[in-house]
Every structure is written in structure tokens, then in C-alpha cells.
């Protein structure tokens, strides 16, 4: 069994999601629920730290695509950080780097949010 | 390790997503054993995951009573994976590369899986016979030949 885990912490008005393990069509509902809860709570500044994400399929990518427009309309963003080469390659194949803010680390994402 | 003749492997699992990890482990073991590089193996795993996810989601609508059958053939030049279901099928030729901006505007991501399969594998073929047998064939040639 390939497990997936997501943990959320707050830094001021920024929510940081630490995702870990394998994000596929089976585990995606846990990730989707976490993002949905943030949106319902009107927390639109979101950083997803992927340092411990070992695998992502299109099911996981679809969650970003499903929420990003609504979040940006509310003045927020989903910033992606700490991607491994393997995970970045999947994002690249889909064309995500032109549409999403992909940054080397969490601190840089927080700095960018605070600069707005 | 040289592979002189075609080796065949099969796996049949219920068409629900908790079997994706089993499917990936099955494919990974064969690809690595067959001498594919780690990078190639990861690409094959993801392409097979996408094909199986499509079958579970669209062909079977997550019906665990239905099975997905995998047949893998490994030879000195390539790995061929056939993924078959007996579900609804779809018009694969009608599926165009995803328009990301449009999908984002509409909040409806779709077609990503087939786009990924086509990007990751050297050949992707669909043979649809809805209700009887729909088969997706994925082929990857070796980027490094076994010594």
C-alpha cells in the first residue's frame, strides 16, 4: 500500500500544506478535502510543500486545476515548493510551470505572498 | 540482464483505485528486472497508472465487481503493456491535448491522463469494443540496451 498524508500549518494568513507519499486517484480525496476546507474557511494564500511527495498522477494535478481559478479570483494563490526532480517532470509534461508559481522552497513562497 | 526472448506477465485486479499501488508495484518490478532505467521505469509506472485510472473511473465508474487485466510482454527492445476492461469505452481519437487555461477557467480538468500517457510512452494505442473488451496498449522502447 502506498500511503499519502497531508498536514496543514498556518503562518499568519498563509496556510502551508505538507504533502507526503503517493498522490494518486485513490489518495486524492484526502488532498482535495484539505484544499476544500481552506477555501471554505476563506484561506486563499496556500503553499504546498512537496518535499516528501514521492509520486503524483494526473488525479493530483487535477485538484490544483480545479481550485486555482477560484482562489486567484479571491486574491490568493497556490504556490508549489520543494518539488523533487521526479515530481517536477510530471508538472512539466502537463505544462504547469507556465500557469503555476513553482518555487524552490517554502520561505520564498511566504516572502512572495507577504510582498503583495 | 539480457532479455533474449519475450517474457510475459499477467495481473488481474478489481477495477477500484485501492489497487493502483499494487499495479504500480507489479509494473515497476517487471521493468526494473527487464533492465529499464529508473527514469524509464517511473515513466512506465505513471503511464500504466493513468490508463488503469481511466478504466476504473470512466469504463467501470469504480465498480469493484469488474476487473482490469494487465498483460505485459518484455523483450530485448521494448516493454508492451496491454490494459483491458469490459466497460463503457470511449472515443480516444476525439480526445485532444488538454487546453490548460480553458480547463482552469472552467474548473474542469480533463484529458490529462491520456496526454501524460502519450508524453511518457513511445506508442499508445486504443482498441475499443464497449461492453466486450477495451484495450489500451502502451509501448516503451529501451533508452539503454541491456549489456
mmCIF file of N, CA and C in Angstrom, chain A residues 4-115:
data_model
loop_
_atom_site.group_PDB
_atom_site.id
_atom_site.type_symbol
_atom_site.label_atom_id
_atom_site.label_comp_id
_atom_site.label_asym_id
_atom_site.label_seq_id
_atom_site.Cartn_x
_atom_site.Cartn_y
_atom_site.Cartn_z
ATOM 1 N N UNK A 4 -0.561 8.129 1.672
ATOM 2 C CA UNK A 4 -0.470 9.571 1.437
ATOM 3 C C UNK A 4 -0.905 10.269 2.711
ATOM 4 N N UNK A 5 -0.215 11.352 3.020
ATOM 5 C CA UNK A 5 -0.571 12.105 4.213
ATOM 6 C C UNK A 5 -0.464 13.602 3.926
ATOM 7 N N UNK A 6 -1.386 14.365 4.489
ATOM 8 C CA UNK A 6 -1.309 15.817 4.334
ATOM 9 C C UNK A 6 -1.503 16.474 5.691
ATOM 10 N N UNK A 7 -0.643 17.459 5.971
ATOM 11 C CA UNK A 7 -0.682 18.154 7.263
ATOM 12 C C UNK A 7 -0.713 19.651 6.948
ATOM 13 N N UNK A 8 -1.527 20.383 7.708
ATOM 14 C CA UNK A 8 -1.661 21.822 7.429
ATOM 15 C C UNK A 8 -1.161 22.619 8.627
ATOM 16 N N UNK A 9 -0.335 23.636 8.365
ATOM 17 C CA UNK A 9 0.055 24.573 9.429
ATOM 18 C C UNK A 9 -0.219 25.998 8.926
ATOM 19 N N UNK A 10 -0.280 26.912 9.858
ATOM 20 C CA UNK A 10 -0.566 28.311 9.497
ATOM 21 C C UNK A 10 0.617 29.191 9.879
ATOM 22 N N UNK A 11 0.970 30.110 8.989
ATOM 23 C CA UNK A 11 1.940 31.159 9.322
ATOM 24 C C UNK A 11 1.268 32.473 8.994
ATOM 25 N N UNK A 12 0.763 33.149 10.019
ATOM 26 C CA UNK A 12 -0.070 34.353 9.835
ATOM 27 C C UNK A 12 -1.268 33.994 8.960
ATOM 28 N N UNK A 13 -1.428 34.681 7.819
ATOM 29 C CA UNK A 13 -2.597 34.362 6.980
ATOM 30 C C UNK A 13 -2.265 33.383 5.850
ATOM 31 N N UNK A 14 -1.115 32.746 5.966
ATOM 32 C CA UNK A 14 -0.710 31.791 4.915
ATOM 33 C C UNK A 14 -0.851 30.353 5.443
ATOM 34 N N UNK A 15 -1.481 29.492 4.630
ATOM 35 C CA UNK A 15 -1.628 28.077 5.007
ATOM 36 C C UNK A 15 -0.584 27.258 4.262
ATOM 37 N N UNK A 16 0.097 26.417 5.013
ATOM 38 C CA UNK A 16 1.121 25.578 4.379
ATOM 39 C C UNK A 16 0.708 24.116 4.493
ATOM 40 N N UNK A 17 0.607 23.462 3.338
ATOM 41 C CA UNK A 17 0.247 22.043 3.300
ATOM 42 C C UNK A 17 1.508 21.229 3.058
ATOM 43 N N UNK A 18 1.783 20.300 3.964
ATOM 44 C CA UNK A 18 2.904 19.389 3.770
ATOM 45 C C UNK A 18 2.336 18.078 3.252
ATOM 46 N N UNK A 19 2.650 17.757 2.014
ATOM 47 C CA UNK A 19 2.115 16.519 1.429
ATOM 48 C C UNK A 19 3.226 15.475 1.394
ATOM 49 N N UNK A 20 2.828 14.242 1.649
ATOM 50 C CA UNK A 20 3.818 13.187 1.845
ATOM 51 C C UNK A 20 3.325 11.877 1.250
ATOM 52 N N UNK A 21 4.178 11.214 0.472
ATOM 53 C CA UNK A 21 3.829 9.881 -0.021
ATOM 54 C C UNK A 21 3.362 9.869 -1.460
ATOM 55 N N UNK A 22 2.271 9.155 -1.685
ATOM 56 C CA UNK A 22 1.823 8.852 -3.054
ATOM 57 C C UNK A 22 0.449 9.468 -3.304
ATOM 58 N N UNK A 23 0.399 10.406 -4.240
ATOM 59 C CA UNK A 23 -0.858 11.096 -4.550
ATOM 60 C C UNK A 23 -1.385 10.565 -5.883
ATOM 61 N N UNK A 24 -2.378 9.686 -5.790
ATOM 62 C CA UNK A 24 -2.970 9.106 -6.998
ATOM 63 C C UNK A 24 -4.503 9.166 -6.893
ATOM 64 N N UNK A 25 -5.202 8.483 -7.790
ATOM 65 C CA UNK A 25 -6.666 8.568 -7.815
ATOM 66 C C UNK A 25 -7.285 7.986 -6.539
ATOM 67 N N UNK A 26 -6.527 7.149 -5.843
ATOM 68 C CA UNK A 26 -7.062 6.562 -4.617
ATOM 69 C C UNK A 26 -6.900 7.500 -3.423
ATOM 70 N N UNK A 27 -5.774 8.200 -3.361
ATOM 71 C CA UNK A 27 -5.484 9.036 -2.185
ATOM 72 C C UNK A 27 -5.890 10.498 -2.384
ATOM 73 N N UNK A 28 -6.318 10.834 -3.597
ATOM 74 C CA UNK A 28 -6.535 12.253 -3.919
ATOM 75 C C UNK A 28 -7.637 12.908 -3.078
ATOM 76 N N UNK A 29 -8.602 12.105 -2.622
ATOM 77 C CA UNK A 29 -9.718 12.724 -1.894
ATOM 78 C C UNK A 29 -9.248 13.413 -0.609
ATOM 79 N N UNK A 30 -8.212 12.861 0.051
ATOM 80 C CA UNK A 30 -7.688 13.483 1.278
ATOM 81 C C UNK A 30 -7.083 14.847 0.959
ATOM 82 N N UNK A 31 -6.386 14.915 -0.159
ATOM 83 C CA UNK A 31 -5.764 16.188 -0.564
ATOM 84 C C UNK A 31 -6.835 17.203 -0.973
ATOM 85 N N UNK A 32 -7.797 16.731 -1.744
ATOM 86 C CA UNK A 32 -8.881 17.606 -2.208
ATOM 87 C C UNK A 32 -9.662 18.176 -1.012
ATOM 88 N N UNK A 33 -9.909 17.333 -0.006
ATOM 89 C CA UNK A 33 -10.645 17.781 1.186
ATOM 90 C C UNK A 33 -9.876 18.881 1.919
ATOM 91 N N UNK A 34 -8.562 18.746 1.984
ATOM 92 C CA UNK A 34 -7.739 19.755 2.676
ATOM 93 C C UNK A 34 -7.828 21.107 1.981
ATOM 94 N N UNK A 35 -7.753 21.086 0.665
ATOM 95 C CA UNK A 35 -7.829 22.350 -0.100
ATOM 96 C C UNK A 35 -9.249 22.922 0.030
ATOM 97 N N UNK A 36 -10.244 22.048 -0.073
ATOM 98 C CA UNK A 36 -11.633 22.494 0.014
ATOM 99 C C UNK A 36 -11.922 23.155 1.368
ATOM 100 N N UNK A 37 -11.362 22.587 2.427
ATOM 101 C CA UNK A 37 -11.563 23.151 3.767
ATOM 102 C C UNK A 37 -10.945 24.550 3.842
ATOM 103 N N UNK A 38 -9.767 24.718 3.278
ATOM 104 C CA UNK A 38 -9.127 26.046 3.293
ATOM 105 C C UNK A 38 -9.989 27.060 2.542
ATOM 106 N N UNK A 39 -10.508 26.642 1.387
ATOM 107 C CA UNK A 39 -11.341 27.548 0.575
ATOM 108 C C UNK A 39 -12.620 27.916 1.337
ATOM 109 N N UNK A 40 -13.224 26.927 1.988
ATOM 110 C CA UNK A 40 -14.446 27.199 2.772
ATOM 111 C C UNK A 40 -14.157 28.153 3.931
ATOM 112 N N UNK A 41 -12.956 28.034 4.495
ATOM 113 C CA UNK A 41 -12.547 28.913 5.603
ATOM 114 C C UNK A 41 -12.001 30.255 5.101
ATOM 115 N N UNK A 42 -12.113 30.466 3.801
ATOM 116 C CA UNK A 42 -11.636 31.695 3.147
ATOM 117 C C UNK A 42 -10.131 31.933 3.339
ATOM 118 N N UNK A 43 -9.398 30.837 3.364
ATOM 119 C CA UNK A 43 -7.933 30.932 3.449
ATOM 120 C C UNK A 43 -7.390 30.677 2.040
ATOM 121 N N UNK A 44 -7.084 31.791 1.383
ATOM 122 C CA UNK A 44 -6.762 31.682 -0.038
ATOM 123 C C UNK A 44 -5.264 31.774 -0.352
ATOM 124 N N UNK A 45 -4.442 31.996 0.675
ATOM 125 C CA UNK A 45 -2.990 32.023 0.437
ATOM 126 C C UNK A 45 -2.440 30.655 0.852
ATOM 127 N N UNK A 46 -2.131 29.856 -0.146
ATOM 128 C CA UNK A 46 -1.788 28.453 0.110
ATOM 129 C C UNK A 46 -0.407 28.104 -0.465
ATOM 130 N N UNK A 47 0.410 27.493 0.383
ATOM 131 C CA UNK A 47 1.700 26.958 -0.069
ATOM 132 C C UNK A 47 1.615 25.438 0.059
ATOM 133 N N UNK A 48 1.986 24.731 -1.005
ATOM 134 C CA UNK A 48 2.034 23.262 -0.922
ATOM 135 C C UNK A 48 3.499 22.829 -0.972
ATOM 136 N N UNK A 49 3.990 22.365 0.171
ATOM 137 C CA UNK A 49 5.378 21.912 0.259
ATOM 138 C C UNK A 49 5.425 20.425 -0.121
ATOM 139 N N UNK A 50 6.136 20.134 -1.220
ATOM 140 C CA UNK A 50 6.134 18.770 -1.769
ATOM 141 C C UNK A 50 7.429 18.011 -1.512
ATOM 142 N N UNK A 51 8.166 18.461 -0.518
ATOM 143 C CA UNK A 51 9.474 17.832 -0.260
ATOM 144 C C UNK A 51 9.368 16.309 -0.081
ATOM 145 N N UNK A 52 8.314 15.865 0.581
ATOM 146 C CA UNK A 52 8.195 14.420 0.854
ATOM 147 C C UNK A 52 7.176 13.731 -0.057
ATOM 148 N N UNK A 53 6.790 14.430 -1.131
ATOM 149 C CA UNK A 53 5.865 13.793 -2.082
ATOM 150 C C UNK A 53 6.668 12.892 -3.013
ATOM 151 N N UNK A 54 6.351 11.620 -3.007
ATOM 152 C CA UNK A 54 7.141 10.667 -3.806
ATOM 153 C C UNK A 54 6.555 10.414 -5.182
ATOM 154 N N UNK A 55 5.245 10.699 -5.317
ATOM 155 C CA UNK A 55 4.589 10.313 -6.576
ATOM 156 C C UNK A 55 3.342 11.150 -6.768
ATOM 157 N N UNK A 56 3.106 11.578 -8.007
ATOM 158 C CA UNK A 56 1.838 12.276 -8.307
ATOM 159 C C UNK A 56 1.353 11.844 -9.691
ATOM 160 N N UNK A 57 0.062 11.601 -9.798
ATOM 161 C CA UNK A 57 -0.528 11.287 -11.111
ATOM 162 C C UNK A 57 -1.477 12.431 -11.475
ATOM 163 N N UNK A 58 -2.135 12.299 -12.612
ATOM 164 C CA UNK A 58 -2.990 13.403 -13.087
ATOM 165 C C UNK A 58 -4.152 13.674 -12.124
ATOM 166 N N UNK A 59 -4.513 12.666 -11.316
ATOM 167 C CA UNK A 59 -5.590 12.880 -10.338
ATOM 168 C C UNK A 59 -5.197 13.997 -9.371
ATOM 169 N N UNK A 60 -3.952 14.005 -8.939
ATOM 170 C CA UNK A 60 -3.457 15.052 -8.037
ATOM 171 C C UNK A 60 -3.342 16.388 -8.746
ATOM 172 N N UNK A 61 -2.865 16.362 -9.974
ATOM 173 C CA UNK A 61 -2.726 17.604 -10.745
ATOM 174 C C UNK A 61 -4.092 18.257 -10.960
ATOM 175 N N UNK A 62 -5.103 17.412 -11.131
ATOM 176 C CA UNK A 62 -6.456 17.917 -11.373
ATOM 177 C C UNK A 62 -6.983 18.761 -10.215
ATOM 178 N N UNK A 63 -6.550 18.462 -8.996
ATOM 179 C CA UNK A 63 -7.016 19.230 -7.833
ATOM 180 C C UNK A 63 -6.515 20.678 -7.931
ATOM 181 N N UNK A 64 -5.256 20.835 -8.288
ATOM 182 C CA UNK A 64 -4.715 22.200 -8.446
ATOM 183 C C UNK A 64 -5.512 22.956 -9.499
ATOM 184 N N UNK A 65 -5.783 22.264 -10.606
ATOM 185 C CA UNK A 65 -6.502 22.925 -11.706
ATOM 186 C C UNK A 65 -7.937 23.270 -11.330
ATOM 187 N N UNK A 66 -8.528 22.413 -10.519
ATOM 188 C CA UNK A 66 -9.922 22.623 -10.138
ATOM 189 C C UNK A 66 -10.141 23.805 -9.202
ATOM 190 N N UNK A 67 -9.111 24.149 -8.418
ATOM 191 C CA UNK A 67 -9.288 25.198 -7.405
ATOM 192 C C UNK A 67 -8.599 26.526 -7.718
ATOM 193 N N UNK A 68 -7.616 26.493 -8.606
ATOM 194 C CA UNK A 68 -6.738 27.668 -8.730
ATOM 195 C C UNK A 68 -7.492 28.934 -9.164
ATOM 196 N N UNK A 69 -8.444 28.778 -10.085
ATOM 197 C CA UNK A 69 -9.144 29.955 -10.599
ATOM 198 C C UNK A 69 -9.939 30.653 -9.480
ATOM 199 N N UNK A 70 -10.672 29.862 -8.718
ATOM 200 C CA UNK A 70 -11.474 30.402 -7.613
ATOM 201 C C UNK A 70 -10.573 31.094 -6.577
ATOM 202 N N UNK A 71 -9.459 30.465 -6.271
ATOM 203 C CA UNK A 71 -8.530 31.017 -5.268
ATOM 204 C C UNK A 71 -7.906 32.326 -5.759
ATOM 205 N N UNK A 72 -7.541 32.358 -7.019
ATOM 206 C CA UNK A 72 -6.953 33.602 -7.564
ATOM 207 C C UNK A 72 -7.992 34.723 -7.660
ATOM 208 N N UNK A 73 -9.230 34.341 -7.956
ATOM 209 C CA UNK A 73 -10.302 35.351 -8.003
ATOM 210 C C UNK A 73 -10.484 36.025 -6.646
ATOM 211 N N UNK A 74 -10.136 35.297 -5.587
ATOM 212 C CA UNK A 74 -10.264 35.834 -4.222
ATOM 213 C C UNK A 74 -8.974 36.508 -3.759
ATOM 214 N N UNK A 75 -8.057 36.712 -4.695
ATOM 215 C CA UNK A 75 -6.811 37.411 -4.368
ATOM 216 C C UNK A 75 -5.729 36.514 -3.793
ATOM 217 N N UNK A 76 -5.957 35.219 -3.809
ATOM 218 C CA UNK A 76 -4.958 34.292 -3.283
ATOM 219 C C UNK A 76 -4.192 33.575 -4.381
ATOM 220 N N UNK A 77 -3.512 32.508 -3.982
ATOM 221 C CA UNK A 77 -2.771 31.704 -4.956
ATOM 222 C C UNK A 77 -2.423 30.365 -4.297
ATOM 223 N N UNK A 78 -2.105 29.382 -5.139
ATOM 224 C CA UNK A 78 -1.497 28.141 -4.639
ATOM 225 C C UNK A 78 -0.066 28.153 -5.158
ATOM 226 N N UNK A 79 0.900 28.235 -4.260
ATOM 227 C CA UNK A 79 2.304 28.212 -4.665
ATOM 228 C C UNK A 79 2.892 26.849 -4.298
ATOM 229 N N UNK A 80 3.633 26.286 -5.238
ATOM 230 C CA UNK A 80 4.163 24.934 -5.063
ATOM 231 C C UNK A 80 5.659 25.005 -4.791
ATOM 232 N N UNK A 81 6.103 24.296 -3.756
ATOM 233 C CA UNK A 81 7.535 24.379 -3.413
ATOM 234 C C UNK A 81 8.148 23.004 -3.175
ATOM 235 N N UNK A 82 9.495 22.998 -3.193
ATOM 236 C CA UNK A 82 10.301 21.818 -2.825
ATOM 237 C C UNK A 82 9.977 20.577 -3.650
ATOM 238 N N UNK A 83 9.744 20.755 -4.949
ATOM 239 C CA UNK A 83 9.417 19.603 -5.799
ATOM 240 C C UNK A 83 10.684 18.788 -6.092
ATOM 241 N N UNK A 84 10.585 17.479 -6.008
ATOM 242 C CA UNK A 84 11.702 16.633 -6.433
ATOM 243 C C UNK A 84 11.755 16.680 -7.961
ATOM 244 N N UNK A 85 12.877 16.261 -8.519
ATOM 245 C CA UNK A 85 13.010 16.245 -9.990
ATOM 246 C C UNK A 85 11.923 15.377 -10.615
ATOM 247 N N UNK A 86 11.624 14.265 -9.949
ATOM 248 C CA UNK A 86 10.632 13.319 -10.474
ATOM 249 C C UNK A 86 9.246 13.970 -10.538
ATOM 250 N N UNK A 87 8.852 14.634 -9.464
ATOM 251 C CA UNK A 87 7.534 15.272 -9.424
ATOM 252 C C UNK A 87 7.503 16.476 -10.375
ATOM 253 N N UNK A 88 8.600 17.240 -10.420
ATOM 254 C CA UNK A 88 8.633 18.401 -11.310
ATOM 255 C C UNK A 88 8.459 17.980 -12.772
ATOM 256 N N UNK A 89 9.054 16.851 -13.118
ATOM 257 C CA UNK A 89 8.959 16.376 -14.511
ATOM 258 C C UNK A 89 7.493 16.146 -14.911
ATOM 259 N N UNK A 90 6.683 15.628 -13.998
ATOM 260 C CA UNK A 90 5.262 15.399 -14.301
ATOM 261 C C UNK A 90 4.554 16.744 -14.503
ATOM 262 N N UNK A 91 4.854 17.693 -13.634
ATOM 263 C CA UNK A 91 4.266 19.031 -13.769
ATOM 264 C C UNK A 91 4.660 19.660 -15.113
ATOM 265 N N UNK A 92 5.917 19.419 -15.478
ATOM 266 C CA UNK A 92 6.448 19.992 -16.721
ATOM 267 C C UNK A 92 5.759 19.385 -17.950
ATOM 268 N N UNK A 93 5.526 18.078 -17.911
ATOM 269 C CA UNK A 93 4.883 17.402 -19.044
ATOM 270 C C UNK A 93 3.480 17.952 -19.293
ATOM 271 N N UNK A 94 2.809 18.338 -18.226
ATOM 272 C CA UNK A 94 1.446 18.855 -18.343
ATOM 273 C C UNK A 94 1.453 20.355 -18.703
ATOM 274 N N UNK A 95 2.567 21.012 -18.484
ATOM 275 C CA UNK A 95 2.646 22.448 -18.792
ATOM 276 C C UNK A 95 2.341 23.341 -17.600
ATOM 277 N N UNK A 96 2.435 22.789 -16.397
ATOM 278 C CA UNK A 96 2.122 23.563 -15.190
ATOM 279 C C UNK A 96 3.040 24.760 -14.946
ATOM 280 N N UNK A 97 4.349 24.667 -15.273
ATOM 281 C CA UNK A 97 5.219 25.793 -14.917
ATOM 282 C C UNK A 97 4.794 27.127 -15.533
ATOM 283 N N UNK A 98 4.020 27.110 -16.609
ATOM 284 C CA UNK A 98 3.576 28.384 -17.195
ATOM 285 C C UNK A 98 2.351 28.936 -16.462
ATOM 286 N N UNK A 99 1.673 28.106 -15.716
ATOM 287 C CA UNK A 99 0.409 28.528 -15.097
ATOM 288 C C UNK A 99 0.461 28.593 -13.571
ATOM 289 N N UNK A 100 1.428 27.901 -12.990
ATOM 290 C CA UNK A 100 1.527 27.876 -11.526
ATOM 291 C C UNK A 100 2.862 28.441 -11.077
ATOM 292 N N UNK A 101 2.857 29.006 -9.880
ATOM 293 C CA UNK A 101 4.074 29.553 -9.302
ATOM 294 C C UNK A 101 4.812 28.417 -8.590
ATOM 295 N N UNK A 102 5.878 27.931 -9.207
ATOM 296 C CA UNK A 102 6.654 26.824 -8.638
ATOM 297 C C UNK A 102 7.975 27.390 -8.129
ATOM 298 N N UNK A 103 8.214 27.234 -6.833
ATOM 299 C CA UNK A 103 9.360 27.885 -6.193
ATOM 300 C C UNK A 103 10.244 26.860 -5.490
ATOM 301 N N UNK A 104 11.524 27.214 -5.298
ATOM 302 C CA UNK A 104 12.452 26.245 -4.694
ATOM 303 C C UNK A 104 12.081 25.866 -3.267
ATOM 304 N N UNK A 105 11.655 26.838 -2.455
ATOM 305 C CA UNK A 105 11.342 26.467 -1.073
ATOM 306 C C UNK A 105 10.198 27.302 -0.491
ATOM 307 N N UNK A 106 9.747 26.832 0.645
ATOM 308 C CA UNK A 106 8.601 27.403 1.352
ATOM 309 C C UNK A 106 8.818 28.883 1.717
ATOM 310 N N UNK A 107 10.028 29.193 2.176
ATOM 311 C CA UNK A 107 10.329 30.569 2.618
ATOM 312 C C UNK A 107 10.126 31.548 1.461
ATOM 313 N N UNK A 108 10.565 31.133 0.267
ATOM 314 C CA UNK A 108 10.424 32.005 -0.894
ATOM 315 C C UNK A 108 8.941 32.257 -1.221
ATOM 316 N N UNK A 109 8.150 31.215 -1.056
ATOM 317 C CA UNK A 109 6.710 31.358 -1.317
ATOM 318 C C UNK A 109 6.086 32.323 -0.306
ATOM 319 N N UNK A 110 6.477 32.197 0.954
ATOM 320 C CA UNK A 110 5.936 33.078 2.004
ATOM 321 C C UNK A 110 6.357 34.525 1.732
ATOM 322 N N UNK A 111 7.617 34.709 1.354
ATOM 323 C CA UNK A 111 8.116 36.057 1.036
ATOM 324 C C UNK A 111 7.296 36.664 -0.102
ATOM 325 N N UNK A 112 7.010 35.862 -1.116
ATOM 326 C CA UNK A 112 6.227 36.385 -2.257
ATOM 327 C C UNK A 112 4.811 36.764 -1.849
ATOM 328 N N UNK A 113 4.195 35.955 -1.000
ATOM 329 C CA UNK A 113 2.841 36.293 -0.517
ATOM 330 C C UNK A 113 2.888 37.588 0.295
ATOM 331 N N UNK A 114 3.906 37.723 1.145
ATOM 332 C CA UNK A 114 3.984 38.895 2.012
ATOM 333 C C UNK A 114 4.342 40.167 1.252
ATOM 334 N N UNK A 115 4.893 40.002 0.047
ATOM 335 C CA UNK A 115 5.290 41.166 -0.751
ATOM 336 C C UNK A 115 4.100 41.797 -1.461
#
